[in-house]
PDB file of C-alpha atoms in Angstrom:
ATOM      1  CA  MET S   1     -82.879-201.787 -66.473  1.00  0.00           C
ATOM      2  CA  LYS S   2     -85.103-200.505 -69.732  1.00  0.00           C
ATOM      3  CA  LYS S   3     -87.758-199.014 -67.178  1.00  0.00           C
ATOM      4  CA  GLN S   4     -85.246-197.215 -65.365  1.00  0.00           C
ATOM      5  CA  LEU S   5     -83.833-195.838 -68.233  1.00  0.00           C
ATOM      6  CA  LYS S   6     -87.225-194.667 -69.597  1.00  0.00           C
ATOM      7  CA  SER S   7     -88.225-193.179 -66.158  1.00  0.00           C
ATOM      8  CA  ILE S   8     -84.920-191.141 -66.199  1.00  0.00           C
ATOM      9  CA  LEU S   9     -85.698-190.026 -69.824  1.00  0.00           C
ATOM     10  CA  ALA S  10     -89.049-188.797 -68.811  1.00  0.00           C
ATOM     11  CA  LEU S  11     -88.006-186.958 -66.058  1.00  0.00           C
ATOM     12  CA  THR S  12     -85.283-185.353 -68.452  1.00  0.00           C
ATOM     13  CA  ALA S  13     -87.943-184.398 -70.697  1.00  0.00           C
ATOM     14  CA  LEU S  14     -90.378-183.163 -68.233  1.00  0.00           C
ATOM     15  CA  VAL S  15     -87.245-180.576 -67.050  1.00  0.00           C
ATOM     16  CA  PHE S  16     -87.139-179.528 -70.849  1.00  0.00           C
ATOM     17  CA  VAL S  17     -90.938-179.029 -70.781  1.00  0.00           C
ATOM     18  CA  LEU S  18     -90.533-176.936 -67.587  1.00  0.00           C
ATOM     19  CA  GLN S  19     -87.592-174.798 -69.112  1.00  0.00           C
ATOM     20  CA  ALA S  20     -90.265-174.196 -72.482  1.00  0.00           C
ATOM     21  CA  CYS S  21     -92.630-172.851 -69.895  1.00  0.00           C
ATOM     22  CA  SER S  22     -90.457-170.159 -68.784  1.00  0.00           C
ATOM     23  CA  LYS S  23     -91.928-166.673 -69.066  1.00  0.00           C
ATOM     24  CA  ASP S  24     -89.522-165.899 -71.884  1.00  0.00           C
ATOM     25  CA  ASP S  25     -90.285-168.998 -73.851  1.00  0.00           C
ATOM     26  CA  VAL S  26     -94.237-168.578 -73.987  1.00  0.00           C
ATOM     27  CA  ASP S  27     -95.979-167.200 -77.037  1.00  0.00           C
ATOM     28  CA  SER S  28     -98.461-164.626 -75.231  1.00  0.00           C
ATOM     29  CA  SER S  29     -99.860-163.421 -78.509  1.00  0.00           C
ATOM     30  CA  PRO S  30    -103.780-164.095 -78.443  1.00  0.00           C
ATOM     31  CA  ASN S  31    -105.201-167.253 -80.023  1.00  0.00           C
ATOM     32  CA  SER S  32    -107.288-164.853 -82.593  1.00  0.00           C
ATOM     33  CA  SER S  33    -108.759-167.690 -84.358  1.00  0.00           C
ATOM     34  CA  GLY S  34    -110.399-169.247 -81.328  1.00  0.00           C
ATOM     35  CA  SER S  35    -109.635-172.785 -82.496  1.00  0.00           C
ATOM     36  CA  ARG S  36    -108.846-175.286 -79.806  1.00  0.00           C
ATOM     37  CA  ALA S  37    -107.829-177.804 -82.811  1.00  0.00           C
ATOM     38  CA  ILE S  38    -104.209-178.743 -81.567  1.00  0.00           C
ATOM     39  CA  LYS S  39    -101.499-180.862 -83.649  1.00  0.00           C
ATOM     40  CA  TYR S  40     -97.982-182.036 -82.481  1.00  0.00           C
ATOM     41  CA  GLU S  41     -95.586-183.101 -85.447  1.00  0.00           C
ATOM     42  CA  ILE S  42     -92.413-184.483 -85.378  1.00  0.00           C
ATOM     43  CA  THR S  43     -90.671-185.195 -89.030  1.00  0.00           C
ATOM     44  CA  GLY S  44     -87.025-185.464 -90.082  1.00  0.00           C
ATOM     45  CA  ASN S  45     -84.538-188.141 -90.492  1.00  0.00           C
ATOM     46  CA  TYR S  46     -83.839-189.122 -87.081  1.00  0.00           C
ATOM     47  CA  SER S  47     -83.590-192.956 -86.814  1.00  0.00           C
ATOM     48  CA  GLY S  48     -83.920-193.537 -83.274  1.00  0.00           C
ATOM     49  CA  GLU S  49     -86.909-193.703 -80.749  1.00  0.00           C
ATOM     50  CA  LEU S  50     -88.066-190.482 -78.915  1.00  0.00           C
ATOM     51  CA  LEU S  51     -89.910-190.214 -75.887  1.00  0.00           C
ATOM     52  CA  VAL S  52     -92.262-187.157 -76.016  1.00  0.00           C
ATOM     53  CA  VAL S  53     -93.836-185.136 -73.240  1.00  0.00           C
ATOM     54  CA  ALA S  54     -97.043-183.016 -74.329  1.00  0.00           C
ATOM     55  CA  THR S  55    -100.092-181.478 -72.893  1.00  0.00           C
ATOM     56  CA  THR S  56    -102.554-183.410 -74.083  1.00  0.00           C
ATOM     57  CA  ASN S  57    -106.661-183.471 -73.409  1.00  0.00           C
ATOM     58  CA  ASN S  58    -106.020-185.255 -69.977  1.00  0.00           C
ATOM     59  CA  ASP S  59    -105.271-181.935 -68.088  1.00  0.00           C
ATOM     60  CA  ASN S  60    -101.719-183.054 -67.703  1.00  0.00           C
ATOM     61  CA  PHE S  61     -98.483-184.122 -69.477  1.00  0.00           C
ATOM     62  CA  GLU S  62     -98.529-187.295 -71.225  1.00  0.00           C
ATOM     63  CA  LEU S  63     -95.466-189.102 -72.009  1.00  0.00           C
ATOM     64  CA  ILE S  64     -95.691-190.766 -75.682  1.00  0.00           C
ATOM     65  CA  GLU S  65     -93.207-193.427 -77.004  1.00  0.00           C
ATOM     66  CA  VAL S  66     -92.503-192.705 -80.889  1.00  0.00           C
ATOM     67  CA  LYS S  67     -90.926-195.836 -82.819  1.00  0.00           C
ATOM     68  CA  LYS S  68     -90.249-193.949 -85.986  1.00  0.00           C
ATOM     69  CA  LEU S  69     -90.757-190.637 -87.918  1.00  0.00           C
ATOM     70  CA  PRO S  70     -92.962-188.752 -89.109  1.00  0.00           C
ATOM     71  CA  TRP S  71     -95.302-188.712 -86.236  1.00  0.00           C
ATOM     72  CA  LYS S  72     -98.407-186.652 -85.271  1.00  0.00           C
ATOM     73  CA  LEU S  73    -100.741-186.392 -82.368  1.00  0.00           C
ATOM     74  CA  GLU S  74    -104.141-184.585 -82.834  1.00  0.00           C
ATOM     75  CA  PHE S  75    -106.951-183.083 -80.642  1.00  0.00           C
ATOM     76  CA  THR S  76    -109.228-180.764 -79.820  1.00  0.00           C
ATOM     77  CA  ALA S  77    -108.359-179.157 -76.737  1.00  0.00           C
ATOM     78  CA  LYS S  78    -111.135-179.057 -74.099  1.00  0.00           C
ATOM     79  CA  GLU S  79    -111.507-175.812 -72.146  1.00  0.00           C
ATOM     80  CA  SER S  80    -109.539-176.399 -69.496  1.00  0.00           C
ATOM     81  CA  ILE S  81    -106.359-176.575 -71.182  1.00  0.00           C
ATOM     82  CA  GLN S  82    -105.079-173.333 -71.249  1.00  0.00           C
ATOM     83  CA  THR S  83    -101.328-173.809 -72.677  1.00  0.00           C
ATOM     84  CA  VAL S  84    -100.002-176.061 -75.178  1.00  0.00           C
ATOM     85  CA  VAL S  85     -96.329-177.359 -75.103  1.00  0.00           C
ATOM     86  CA  ALA S  86     -94.103-180.508 -76.418  1.00  0.00           C
ATOM     87  CA  THR S  87     -90.798-181.733 -76.122  1.00  0.00           C
ATOM     88  CA  ALA S  88     -89.257-184.827 -77.198  1.00  0.00           C
ATOM     89  CA  GLN S  89     -85.758-186.626 -76.128  1.00  0.00           C
ATOM     90  CA  GLY S  90     -84.057-189.630 -77.701  1.00  0.00           C
ATOM     91  CA  SER S  91     -84.514-192.868 -76.050  1.00  0.00           C
ATOM     92  CA  THR S  92     -82.727-195.213 -78.080  1.00  0.00           C
ATOM     93  CA  PRO S  93     -79.894-193.386 -80.199  1.00  0.00           C
ATOM     94  CA  GLY S  94     -80.019-192.368 -84.196  1.00  0.00           C
ATOM     95  CA  LEU S  95     -77.299-191.220 -85.940  1.00  0.00           C
ATOM     96  CA  ALA S  96     -74.948-188.609 -85.303  1.00  0.00           C
ATOM     97  CA  GLY S  97     -76.295-185.762 -87.440  1.00  0.00           C
ATOM     98  CA  GLN S  98     -79.548-186.795 -88.135  1.00  0.00           C
ATOM     99  CA  THR S  99     -82.171-184.280 -87.390  1.00  0.00           C
ATOM    100  CA  ALA S 100     -85.924-183.709 -86.511  1.00  0.00           C
ATOM    101  CA  THR S 101     -88.355-180.845 -86.129  1.00  0.00           C
ATOM    102  CA  LEU S 102     -91.383-180.618 -83.411  1.00  0.00           C
ATOM    103  CA  LYS S 103     -94.131-178.496 -84.411  1.00  0.00           C
ATOM    104  CA  THR S 104     -96.939-177.610 -82.866  1.00  0.00           C
ATOM    105  CA  TYR S 105     -99.945-176.260 -84.680  1.00  0.00           C
ATOM    106  CA  VAL S 106    -103.406-174.479 -83.333  1.00  0.00           C
ATOM    107  CA  GLY S 107    -106.090-174.228 -85.780  1.00  0.00           C
ATOM    108  CA  GLY S 108    -104.061-175.500 -88.636  1.00  0.00           C
ATOM    109  CA  THR S 109    -101.580-172.638 -88.057  1.00  0.00           C
ATOM    110  CA  GLU S 110     -97.819-173.265 -86.956  1.00  0.00           C
ATOM    111  CA  VAL S 111     -97.151-171.332 -83.562  1.00  0.00           C
ATOM    112  CA  SER S 112     -94.102-173.011 -82.656  1.00  0.00           C
ATOM    113  CA  SER S 113     -91.225-175.254 -83.940  1.00  0.00           C
ATOM    114  CA  GLY S 114     -87.893-176.469 -82.752  1.00  0.00           C
ATOM    115  CA  THR S 115     -85.527-178.271 -84.382  1.00  0.00           C
ATOM    116  CA  GLY S 116     -82.553-180.725 -83.336  1.00  0.00           C
ATOM    117  CA  THR S 117     -79.493-182.489 -84.364  1.00  0.00           C
ATOM    118  CA  ALA S 118     -78.474-185.630 -82.992  1.00  0.00           C
ATOM    119  CA  LEU S 119     -74.877-185.717 -81.134  1.00  0.00           C
ATOM    120  CA  SER S 120     -72.075-187.837 -81.605  1.00  0.00           C
ATOM    121  CA  SER S 121     -73.746-190.309 -79.356  1.00  0.00           C
ATOM    122  CA  GLY S 122     -76.886-190.369 -81.508  1.00  0.00           C
ATOM    123  CA  PHE S 123     -79.063-188.744 -79.115  1.00  0.00           C
ATOM    124  CA  ILE S 124     -81.491-185.791 -79.686  1.00  0.00           C
ATOM    125  CA  SER S 125     -83.221-183.253 -77.793  1.00  0.00           C
ATOM    126  CA  LEU S 126     -86.289-181.413 -79.253  1.00  0.00           C
ATOM    127  CA  THR S 127     -88.036-178.193 -77.714  1.00  0.00           C
ATOM    128  CA  ASN S 128     -90.360-175.441 -78.599  1.00  0.00           C
ATOM    129  CA  LYS S 129     -92.447-173.044 -76.756  1.00  0.00           C
ATOM    130  CA  ALA S 130     -95.110-173.001 -74.873  1.00  0.00           C
ATOM    131  CA  TYR S 131     -98.622-171.619 -76.453  1.00  0.00           C
ATOM    132  CA  ILE S 132    -101.151-169.932 -74.687  1.00  0.00           C
ATOM    133  CA  LEU S 133    -104.686-170.775 -75.942  1.00  0.00           C
ATOM    134  CA  LYS S 134    -106.862-168.244 -73.702  1.00  0.00           C
TER     135      LYS S 134
END
């Protein structure tokens, strides 16, 4: 049952990522720094667990389990990575009203962020805009 729930949550998170990749939600301003240093960060008081779907250095989206906040993932994007985006979905509930913020940094500069508030069910969703590296 837990494996099925994770699969459902992963698919839901992937839908959020694909929605975040719509033309209106992409920061098309050029990456003037030329930096490929990427950092995803989630902060806040959300006490539940999260499933993060994010562009990583494996040329694909990666599903990452986050047990507690704060959380971060840092890597240097290889040349084949053109766009970075992350989204998070609650996998175990926190408390209603708790918040979390997902931020994406490129070269130490924040390029995207999104904040969510847990619903009465205790679940939360976080999305942010995709960012084009090239």
